[in-house]
Coordinates of C-alpha atoms in Angstrom, one line a residue:
X1 CA 96.6 109.2 64.6
X2 CA 97.4 107.6 61.3
X3 CA 95.0 105.2 59.6
X4 CA 98.0 103.1 58.5
X5 CA 100.6 103.4 61.3
X6 CA 102.7 100.8 59.5
X7 CA 103.7 103.6 57.0
X8 CA 105.5 105.3 59.8
X9 CA 106.3 102.7 62.5
X10 CA 107.6 99.1 62.4
X11 CA 107.8 96.4 65.0
X12 CA 111.2 95.5 66.4
X13 CA 112.4 92.0 65.5
X14 CA 111.8 89.1 67.9
X15 CA 114.5 86.7 68.8
X16 CA 114.6 83.1 67.6
X17 CA 114.5 80.9 70.7
X18 CA 112.2 78.0 69.9
X19 CA 113.4 76.0 72.9
X20 CA 112.8 78.8 75.4
X21 CA 112.6 77.6 79.0
X22 CA 111.4 80.6 80.9
X23 CA 107.6 80.0 80.5
X24 CA 107.9 76.9 82.7
X25 CA 109.8 78.7 85.5
X26 CA 108.3 79.9 88.7
X27 CA 109.7 82.7 90.8
X28 CA 110.4 81.2 94.2
X29 CA 112.6 83.8 95.9
X30 CA 113.2 87.5 95.6
X31 CA 115.8 88.9 93.3
X32 CA 118.5 91.3 94.5
X33 CA 117.1 94.8 94.4
X34 CA 118.7 98.1 93.4
X35 CA 116.9 101.3 94.0
X36 CA 117.9 104.0 91.5
X37 CA 115.5 106.6 92.9
X38 CA 118.3 108.9 94.0
X39 CA 120.0 108.7 90.5
X40 CA 117.8 107.7 87.6
X41 CA 114.6 108.8 89.4
X42 CA 116.2 112.1 90.5
X43 CA 117.4 112.8 87.0
X44 CA 113.8 112.4 85.8
X45 CA 112.4 115.2 88.0
X46 CA 111.6 118.7 86.7
X47 CA 113.2 119.9 90.0
X48 CA 115.8 117.5 91.2
X49 CA 116.0 116.8 94.9
X50 CA 118.2 119.0 97.1
X51 CA 120.4 117.4 99.7
X52 CA 117.7 117.5 102.4
X53 CA 115.2 115.6 100.3
X54 CA 117.9 113.3 99.1
X55 CA 118.8 112.4 102.7
X56 CA 115.1 111.9 103.6
X57 CA 114.7 109.5 100.6
X58 CA 118.0 107.8 101.5
X59 CA 116.8 107.1 105.1
X60 CA 113.5 105.7 103.7
X61 CA 115.3 103.3 101.4
X62 CA 117.3 102.0 104.3
X63 CA 114.2 101.6 106.4
X64 CA 112.6 99.6 103.5
X65 CA 115.6 97.3 103.6
X66 CA 117.5 98.1 100.4
X67 CA 121.1 96.8 100.4
X68 CA 122.1 98.3 97.0
X69 CA 121.3 101.9 96.2
X70 CA 122.4 103.9 93.2
X71 CA 122.9 107.3 94.9
X72 CA 124.2 109.7 92.2
X73 CA 125.8 110.5 88.9
X74 CA 128.7 112.3 90.6
X75 CA 130.3 113.6 87.5
X76 CA 127.1 115.1 86.2
X77 CA 126.7 117.8 88.9
X78 CA 128.4 119.2 92.0
X79 CA 125.2 118.5 93.9
X80 CA 125.4 114.8 93.1
X81 CA 129.2 114.7 93.9
X82 CA 128.6 116.4 97.2
X83 CA 125.9 114.0 98.2
X84 CA 128.1 111.0 97.7
X85 CA 130.8 112.8 99.8
X86 CA 128.2 113.5 102.5
X87 CA 127.1 109.9 102.8
X88 CA 130.7 108.7 103.2
X89 CA 132.1 111.5 105.4
X90 CA 129.1 111.5 107.8
X91 CA 129.2 107.7 108.0
X92 CA 125.6 107.4 106.8
X93 CA 126.2 104.1 105.0
X94 CA 125.4 100.9 107.0
X95 CA 128.1 98.2 106.8
X96 CA 125.8 95.9 104.8
X97 CA 124.7 98.5 102.2
X98 CA 126.6 99.1 99.0
X99 CA 126.2 102.5 97.3
X100 CA 126.4 102.6 93.5
X101 CA 127.3 105.5 91.2
X102 CA 126.9 105.9 87.4
X103 CA 129.4 107.1 84.9
X104 CA 129.7 107.5 81.2
X105 CA 132.6 106.0 79.2
X106 CA 134.9 109.0 79.4
X107 CA 138.2 109.0 81.2
X108 CA 137.7 112.4 82.9
X109 CA 134.2 111.4 84.1
X110 CA 135.4 108.1 85.4
X111 CA 138.2 109.7 87.4
X112 CA 135.8 112.3 88.8
X113 CA 133.5 109.4 89.9
X114 CA 136.3 107.7 91.8
X115 CA 137.1 111.0 93.6
X116 CA 133.5 111.0 94.9
X117 CA 133.9 107.5 96.3
X118 CA 137.2 108.1 98.2
X119 CA 136.9 106.5 101.6
X120 CA 133.8 104.3 100.8
X121 CA 134.0 100.9 102.5
X122 CA 132.2 99.3 99.5
X123 CA 130.9 100.7 96.2
X124 CA 129.7 99.8 92.8
X125 CA 130.9 101.7 89.8
X126 CA 128.3 101.5 87.0
X127 CA 129.6 102.1 83.5
X128 CA 127.2 102.4 80.5
X129 CA 127.4 103.0 76.8
X130 CA 124.7 102.6 74.1
X131 CA 125.0 99.6 71.8
X132 CA 121.9 99.6 69.5
X133 CA 122.2 100.2 65.8
X134 CA 120.1 103.3 65.9
X135 CA 122.4 104.9 68.5
X136 CA 125.6 103.7 66.8
X137 CA 124.5 105.3 63.6
X138 CA 122.5 108.3 64.5
X139 CA 123.9 109.4 67.9
X140 CA 127.6 108.4 67.9
X141 CA 128.5 107.7 64.3
X142 CA 130.5 104.7 65.4
X143 CA 131.0 101.2 64.2
X144 CA 130.7 98.1 66.4
X145 CA 134.4 97.8 66.9
X146 CA 134.6 101.4 68.1
X147 CA 131.7 100.8 70.6
X148 CA 133.5 97.7 72.0
X149 CA 136.8 99.6 72.2
X150 CA 135.1 102.4 74.1
X151 CA 133.6 100.0 76.7
X152 CA 136.8 98.0 77.1
X153 CA 139.1 101.0 77.4
X154 CA 136.9 102.4 80.1
X155 CA 136.6 99.1 81.9
X156 CA 140.4 98.9 81.9
X157 CA 140.7 102.3 83.5
X158 CA 138.0 101.4 86.1
X159 CA 139.9 98.3 87.1
X160 CA 143.1 100.2 87.4
X161 CA 141.5 102.8 89.7
X162 CA 139.9 100.1 91.8
X163 CA 143.3 98.4 92.3
X164 CA 144.8 101.8 93.2
X165 CA 142.2 102.1 96.0
X166 CA 142.3 98.7 97.7
X167 CA 140.7 99.9 101.0
X168 CA 137.3 99.9 99.2
X169 CA 135.6 96.7 98.3
X170 CA 134.7 97.3 94.6
X171 CA 132.0 95.9 92.5
X172 CA 131.7 96.7 88.8
X173 CA 128.5 97.0 86.8
X174 CA 128.4 97.3 83.0
X175 CA 125.3 98.2 81.0
X176 CA 125.0 97.8 77.3
X177 CA 122.5 100.6 77.2
X178 CA 119.7 100.1 74.7
X179 CA 120.2 96.3 75.1
X180 CA 116.6 95.5 74.3
X181 CA 117.0 96.7 70.7
X182 CA 120.7 95.7 70.3
X183 CA 121.5 92.6 68.1
X184 CA 121.7 89.7 70.6
X185 CA 125.0 88.6 69.2
X186 CA 126.6 92.0 69.5
X187 CA 125.2 92.4 73.1
X188 CA 127.0 89.2 73.9
X189 CA 130.2 90.2 72.1
X190 CA 130.6 93.5 74.0
X191 CA 129.8 92.0 77.4
X192 CA 132.3 89.2 76.8
X193 CA 134.9 91.8 75.9
X194 CA 134.2 93.8 79.0
X195 CA 134.2 90.7 81.3
X196 CA 137.6 89.6 79.8
X197 CA 139.1 92.9 81.0
X198 CA 137.5 92.8 84.4
X199 CA 137.9 89.1 85.1
X200 CA 135.0 88.6 87.4
X201 CA 135.6 86.5 90.5
X202 CA 134.8 86.6 94.3
X203 CA 137.5 89.2 94.7
X204 CA 136.2 91.3 91.8
X205 CA 132.4 90.9 91.7
X206 CA 130.6 92.0 88.5
X207 CA 127.2 92.8 87.4
X208 CA 126.0 92.8 83.8
X209 CA 122.9 95.0 83.6
X210 CA 120.7 94.3 80.5
X211 CA 118.3 97.3 80.3
X212 CA 115.0 97.8 78.5
X213 CA 116.1 101.4 78.0
X214 CA 113.0 102.0 76.0
X215 CA 110.3 99.4 75.9
X216 CA 109.9 98.4 72.3
X217 CA 108.5 94.9 72.5
X218 CA 106.2 92.7 74.5
X219 CA 107.5 91.4 77.8
X220 CA 107.9 87.8 76.3
X221 CA 110.5 89.1 73.8
X222 CA 112.5 90.8 76.6
X223 CA 112.4 87.5 78.5
X224 CA 113.7 85.7 75.4
X225 CA 116.5 88.2 75.1
X226 CA 117.5 87.7 78.8
X227 CA 117.3 83.8 78.5
X228 CA 119.4 83.9 75.2
X229 CA 122.1 86.0 76.9
X230 CA 122.2 83.9 80.1
X231 CA 122.5 80.7 78.0
X232 CA 125.3 81.9 75.8
X233 CA 127.4 84.2 78.0
X234 CA 130.6 82.2 78.8
X235 CA 131.0 83.6 82.4
X236 CA 127.4 83.3 83.5
X237 CA 128.3 81.6 86.8
X238 CA 130.7 84.4 87.7
X239 CA 128.5 87.4 87.2
X240 CA 125.1 88.7 88.4
X241 CA 122.6 89.4 85.6
X242 CA 120.6 92.5 86.3
X243 CA 117.7 94.1 84.5
X244 CA 116.5 97.7 84.3
X245 CA 113.1 97.8 82.7
X246 CA 111.4 100.9 81.7
X247 CA 107.7 101.3 81.2
X248 CA 107.1 102.9 77.8
X249 CA 104.5 100.3 76.9
X250 CA 103.1 100.0 80.3
X251 CA 104.5 96.5 80.8
X252 CA 107.6 97.3 82.9
X253 CA 106.5 95.1 85.8
X254 CA 105.7 92.1 83.5
X255 CA 109.0 92.6 81.8
X256 CA 110.9 92.4 85.1
X257 CA 109.0 89.4 86.3
X258 CA 109.5 87.5 83.1
X259 CA 113.1 88.5 83.0
X260 CA 113.6 87.0 86.5
X261 CA 111.9 83.8 85.2
X262 CA 114.4 83.9 82.3
X263 CA 117.4 83.9 84.6
X264 CA 118.0 87.5 85.8
X265 CA 119.3 87.8 89.4
X266 CA 118.7 91.4 90.1
X267 CA 116.2 94.2 89.3
X268 CA 116.8 97.9 89.2
X269 CA 114.0 100.3 89.5
X270 CA 112.3 103.1 91.6
X271 CA 109.7 103.2 94.2
X272 CA 106.3 103.8 92.4
X273 CA 108.1 103.7 89.0
X274 CA 109.5 107.2 88.8
X275 CA 111.8 107.8 85.9
X276 CA 112.2 109.3 82.5
X277 CA 109.1 109.3 80.2
X278 CA 106.7 106.8 81.6
X279 CA 109.1 105.7 84.3
X280 CA 111.3 102.9 85.5
X281 CA 109.8 99.6 86.8
X282 CA 108.0 100.0 90.1
X283 CA 109.9 98.1 92.9
X284 CA 106.9 98.4 95.3
X285 CA 104.6 96.6 92.8
X286 CA 107.3 93.9 92.1
X287 CA 107.9 93.3 95.8
X288 CA 104.2 93.2 96.7
X289 CA 103.5 90.8 93.8
X290 CA 106.0 88.4 95.4
X291 CA 104.5 88.9 98.9
X292 CA 101.0 88.1 97.6
X293 CA 102.3 84.8 96.4
X294 CA 103.8 83.9 99.8
X295 CA 107.4 84.9 98.8
X296 CA 109.4 87.0 101.2
X297 CA 110.4 90.1 99.2
X298 CA 113.2 91.1 101.5
X299 CA 111.8 94.6 101.4
X300 CA 109.7 96.1 104.2
X301 CA 106.5 98.0 103.3
X302 CA 104.7 97.5 106.6
X303 CA 103.9 101.3 106.7
X304 CA 102.9 101.9 103.1
X305 CA 101.3 105.2 103.7
X306 CA 104.5 106.5 105.2
X307 CA 106.4 105.3 102.2
X308 CA 104.0 107.1 99.9
X309 CA 104.2 110.3 101.9
X310 CA 108.0 110.4 101.8
X311 CA 108.2 109.7 98.1
X312 CA 105.6 112.3 97.2
X313 CA 107.4 114.9 99.4
X314 CA 110.8 114.1 97.9
X315 CA 109.8 113.7 94.3
X316 CA 107.0 116.3 94.4
X317 CA 105.0 113.9 92.3
X318 CA 101.7 112.2 93.4
X319 CA 101.3 108.5 93.7
X320 CA 98.2 107.6 91.7
X321 CA 95.2 106.7 93.9
X322 CA 94.8 103.5 91.9
X323 CA 98.5 102.6 91.9
X324 CA 98.9 98.9 92.6
X325 CA 99.2 98.0 96.3
X326 CA 100.0 101.5 97.5
X327 CA 97.3 103.9 96.0
X328 CA 94.8 105.3 98.5
X329 CA 92.1 103.5 96.5
X330 CA 94.0 100.3 95.9
X331 CA 91.9 98.3 98.3
X332 CA 88.7 100.3 98.1
X333 CA 85.4 98.9 96.8
X334 CA 82.5 101.2 95.8
X335 CA 80.6 98.5 93.8
X336 CA 77.8 96.8 95.6
X337 CA 78.6 93.3 94.3
X338 CA 82.3 93.8 95.3
X339 CA 81.3 95.0 98.8
X340 CA 78.9 92.1 99.3
X341 CA 81.6 89.6 98.4
X342 CA 84.2 91.3 100.7
X343 CA 81.8 91.4 103.6
X344 CA 80.9 87.7 103.2
X345 CA 84.7 86.9 103.0
X346 CA 85.4 88.7 106.3
X347 CA 82.3 87.2 108.0
X348 CA 83.6 83.7 107.1
X349 CA 87.2 84.3 107.9
X350 CA 88.6 82.5 111.1
X351 CA 91.7 83.7 112.9
X352 CA 94.9 82.0 111.7
X353 CA 93.4 80.8 108.4
X354 CA 95.3 81.4 105.1
X355 CA 94.2 84.6 103.5
X356 CA 91.4 84.0 101.0
X357 CA 89.4 87.2 100.5
X358 CA 87.3 88.3 97.4
X359 CA 88.9 91.2 95.6
X360 CA 91.7 91.6 98.2
X361 CA 94.8 89.6 97.2
X362 CA 96.6 90.7 100.5
X363 CA 95.5 91.8 103.9
X364 CA 95.7 95.6 103.9
X365 CA 96.7 95.5 107.5
X366 CA 100.0 93.8 106.6
X367 CA 101.1 97.1 105.0
X368 CA 99.7 99.3 107.7
X369 CA 96.3 100.1 106.0
X370 CA 93.1 100.0 108.1
X371 CA 90.0 98.3 107.0
X372 CA 88.2 101.6 107.0
X373 CA 89.2 102.3 103.4
X374 CA 88.3 98.9 102.1
X375 CA 84.6 99.8 101.6
X376 CA 83.3 103.2 100.8
X377 CA 79.8 104.2 100.0
X378 CA 78.5 106.1 97.0
X379 CA 75.5 105.7 94.6
X380 CA 77.0 102.5 93.2
X381 CA 77.1 100.8 96.5
X382 CA 74.7 98.2 97.9
X383 CA 73.5 97.0 101.2
X384 CA 76.7 95.3 102.2
X385 CA 78.8 98.4 101.9
X386 CA 76.8 100.4 104.4
X387 CA 76.4 97.4 106.7
X388 CA 80.2 96.9 106.7
X389 CA 81.0 100.5 107.7
X390 CA 78.4 100.4 110.4
X391 CA 79.7 97.1 111.8
X392 CA 83.4 98.1 111.5
X393 CA 83.0 101.5 113.2
X394 CA 80.1 100.8 115.6
X395 CA 79.9 97.1 116.1
X396 CA 76.3 96.8 114.9
X397 CA 75.7 93.6 112.9
X398 CA 72.6 94.5 111.0
X399 CA 70.1 91.8 110.1
X400 CA 69.9 91.2 106.3
X401 CA 66.5 92.8 106.0
X402 CA 67.7 95.9 107.9
X403 CA 70.7 96.0 105.6
X404 CA 68.3 96.2 102.6
X405 CA 66.1 98.8 104.2
X406 CA 69.1 101.0 105.2
X407 CA 70.7 100.7 101.7
X408 CA 67.5 102.2 100.2
X409 CA 67.9 105.3 102.3
X410 CA 71.6 105.5 101.5
X411 CA 70.8 105.2 97.8
X412 CA 68.3 108.0 98.0
X413 CA 70.8 110.2 99.9
X414 CA 73.7 109.5 97.5
X415 CA 71.5 110.0 94.4
X416 CA 70.4 113.3 95.8
X417 CA 73.8 114.8 96.2
X418 CA 75.8 112.6 93.9
X419 CA 78.8 112.3 96.2
X420 CA 80.4 109.7 98.4
X421 CA 79.0 109.4 101.9
X422 CA 81.5 109.8 104.7
X423 CA 81.5 107.4 107.6
X424 CA 80.2 110.1 109.9
X425 CA 77.4 111.0 107.4
X426 CA 76.4 107.3 107.1
X427 CA 76.2 106.9 110.9
X428 CA 74.1 110.1 111.3
X429 CA 71.7 108.9 108.6
X430 CA 71.5 105.5 110.4
X431 CA 70.8 107.1 113.7
X432 CA 68.1 109.4 112.4
X433 CA 66.3 106.7 110.4
X434 CA 66.2 104.2 113.3
X435 CA 65.7 106.3 116.4
X436 CA 69.3 106.5 117.8
X437 CA 68.9 110.2 118.5
X438 CA 68.9 112.3 121.7
X439 CA 65.2 112.9 121.6
X440 CA 63.3 110.1 119.9
X441 CA 59.5 110.2 119.4
X442 CA 59.1 107.9 122.4
X443 CA 61.9 107.5 125.0
X444 CA 61.6 104.9 127.6
X445 CA 62.4 106.3 131.1
X446 CA 61.5 103.4 133.3
X447 CA 59.3 100.3 133.3
X448 CA 57.9 97.6 135.6
X449 CA 56.7 94.1 134.5
X450 CA 54.5 91.7 136.5
X451 CA 53.4 88.2 135.8
X452 CA 49.7 87.6 135.9
X453 CA 47.8 84.5 137.0
X454 CA 46.7 83.7 133.5
X455 CA 50.3 83.5 132.3
X456 CA 50.3 86.9 130.8
X457 CA 52.8 89.7 131.6
X458 CA 51.7 93.1 132.5
X459 CA 53.9 96.1 131.6
X460 CA 53.8 99.6 133.1
X461 CA 56.2 102.1 131.6
X462 CA 57.0 105.8 131.9
X463 CA 57.6 107.2 128.5
X464 CA 58.8 110.7 127.4
X465 CA 56.7 111.8 124.5
X466 CA 55.6 115.1 122.9
X467 CA 57.4 117.2 125.5
X468 CA 55.9 115.4 128.5
X469 CA 55.8 112.1 130.3
X470 CA 53.1 109.6 129.8
X471 CA 52.2 106.2 131.3
X472 CA 52.0 103.3 129.0
X473 CA 50.2 100.0 130.1
X474 CA 49.9 96.8 128.2
X475 CA 49.9 93.1 128.6
X476 CA 51.0 90.1 126.5
X477 CA 52.7 86.8 126.6
X478 CA 56.1 88.5 126.9
X479 CA 57.7 91.9 127.5
X480 CA 57.7 93.0 123.9
X481 CA 54.2 91.8 123.2
X482 CA 53.0 93.7 126.3
X483 CA 54.7 96.8 125.1
X484 CA 53.3 96.4 121.6
X485 CA 49.8 95.9 123.0
X486 CA 50.0 99.1 125.0
X487 CA 51.6 101.1 122.3
X488 CA 49.1 100.1 119.6
X489 CA 46.2 101.3 121.8
X490 CA 48.1 104.4 122.7
X491 CA 48.6 105.5 119.1
X492 CA 45.5 103.9 117.8
X493 CA 47.3 102.0 115.1
X494 CA 47.4 98.2 115.1
X495 CA 50.8 96.6 114.2
X496 CA 52.7 93.4 114.7
X497 CA 56.4 92.6 115.4
X498 CA 57.7 91.0 112.3
X499 CA 61.4 90.7 113.0
X500 CA 63.5 90.8 116.2
X501 CA 67.3 90.4 116.6
X502 CA 69.7 91.2 119.4
X503 CA 73.4 90.9 120.2
X504 CA 75.9 92.3 122.6
X505 CA 78.4 95.1 121.6
X506 CA 81.6 93.5 122.7
X507 CA 82.5 90.4 124.6
X508 CA 82.6 91.7 128.2
X509 CA 79.9 90.8 130.7
X510 CA 79.0 94.4 131.2
X511 CA 78.9 95.2 127.4
X512 CA 75.9 97.0 126.1
X513 CA 73.3 95.2 124.0
X514 CA 71.6 96.3 120.7
X515 CA 68.2 95.2 119.6
X516 CA 66.7 95.4 116.1
X517 CA 62.9 95.3 115.6
X518 CA 60.7 95.5 112.5
X519 CA 57.0 96.3 112.9
X520 CA 54.5 95.6 110.2
X521 CA 51.4 97.9 110.0
X522 CA 47.9 97.3 108.6
X523 CA 48.6 99.3 105.4
X524 CA 51.4 96.8 104.6
X525 CA 54.3 99.2 105.4
X526 CA 56.9 98.2 107.8
X527 CA 59.4 100.2 109.9
X528 CA 62.7 99.3 111.6
X529 CA 63.8 100.6 115.0
X530 CA 67.1 100.1 116.8
X531 CA 67.8 100.4 120.5
X532 CA 71.1 100.3 122.5
X533 CA 71.3 99.9 126.2
X534 CA 73.3 98.1 128.9
X535 CA 70.0 96.3 129.7
X536 CA 68.9 94.1 126.8
X537 CA 65.2 94.4 127.8
X538 CA 65.4 98.2 127.8
X539 CA 67.2 98.1 124.4
X540 CA 64.4 95.9 123.0
X541 CA 61.6 98.1 124.3
X542 CA 63.3 101.3 122.9
X543 CA 63.9 99.6 119.6
X544 CA 60.1 98.9 119.4
X545 CA 59.3 102.5 120.3
X546 CA 61.8 103.7 117.6
X547 CA 60.2 101.5 115.0
X548 CA 56.7 102.8 115.8
X549 CA 57.9 106.3 116.1
X550 CA 59.3 106.1 112.5
X551 CA 55.8 105.3 111.2
X552 CA 54.4 108.5 112.7
X553 CA 56.8 110.8 110.8

């Protein structure tokens, strides 16, 4: 990289709009959407989609709720031409969906485009030609007047062909390609000239698309350009203003949102931002941004994982795991502090309340994602992450002190192998640490308790231990104290019960119960044990046995 990049690169000029209004605007409803996955996105693939993958993608776009879909560049290849014909001839286009096709400003290509649309109930013909000074000078060697003449001549032919085919409801879209680095006055001039030919009205709907063909400025400059155009275009109320942002600077989404604030009615883009170079604007991100603000996006991503799977299959490109809203790690927290905040949020949440959750701007379940992926455990995780997974998958609500104890064991395990712990590995570690195994050190088989005249309780228990069965006897002021009394004499190791917690696993009357016990020993060490049983008393005694059993290992 150069030490003085200004020697080679220069910023594109900004637009003078001191009374700009868009910063005060808020987006209150969704724009019109156009998916160009099957055209612009397809042209950006190293291996363009075949008809099977195109049809699969088409069905996905319909399922997502798109009403305007740019399906092909029919004059560019026979494959694209045939796909348009297939959609029409096989009656695959719903009555409320408009297909769109792209053409360059050449008579033969325009006529070929109309051949592909023969028999369509409704269609949009999208004409484009580049207007920026760089392209006029370097690519085409044409003056402004010649660029305008090219656009108007092609528009005149398109109107003629539309009128010759009245059975189709036609819509016309014109794009001054490279709008974002075209002089604002010239962009207006050429669009005014084109609109004068088309004469937009209800019978002849028109879209003017103002693309950021290559992102060359910050999003606020693009918004200024859109607002300037909307305020000065003489037929503003008769046309739909569309935007087609690209993502060269990584700000395509911001450019689209600010453009809508500046007056745009419609946004063109692709699912997950596929497109040339760094891609088109991501329509999934835009729609979900609206959704997270309580605005209905008019697109349905209720099964986001399915959307990702189909797009990856058709495009043969992966969706990044950190992609906004849709990546497999988009809702995942590994950090201990994040996990703690999320767990507290879920603990505090009541049914029917507005969604307010630390680090989760939307409920993952709204887009078909389970809570299992929200928190995952590695060496960066804390007590809340492990506790969350245990609770979500097994219903155990660990006491805070037990969370802290278990997190230390998890930390040791993840530090040892340096990898993420799966849910199964975490559960197996929990079981082994706290006695929930098939053959614990002490396994309660049966017990009997009797109240004594002095108010004490006497416990007699049959316990499986060391390959045989032994009898345990003890007394105390309650069942657990009696069990602890007998067990301390049995192992010749005094201890005291420091913590005790219990709860049911479920809400039914026959649900099992879980008990958590921490025992404190003379050397200052402590151990936790967990017991699960349909009888809460048995669960408590087994939890005690498991805590003491851990101290003997």
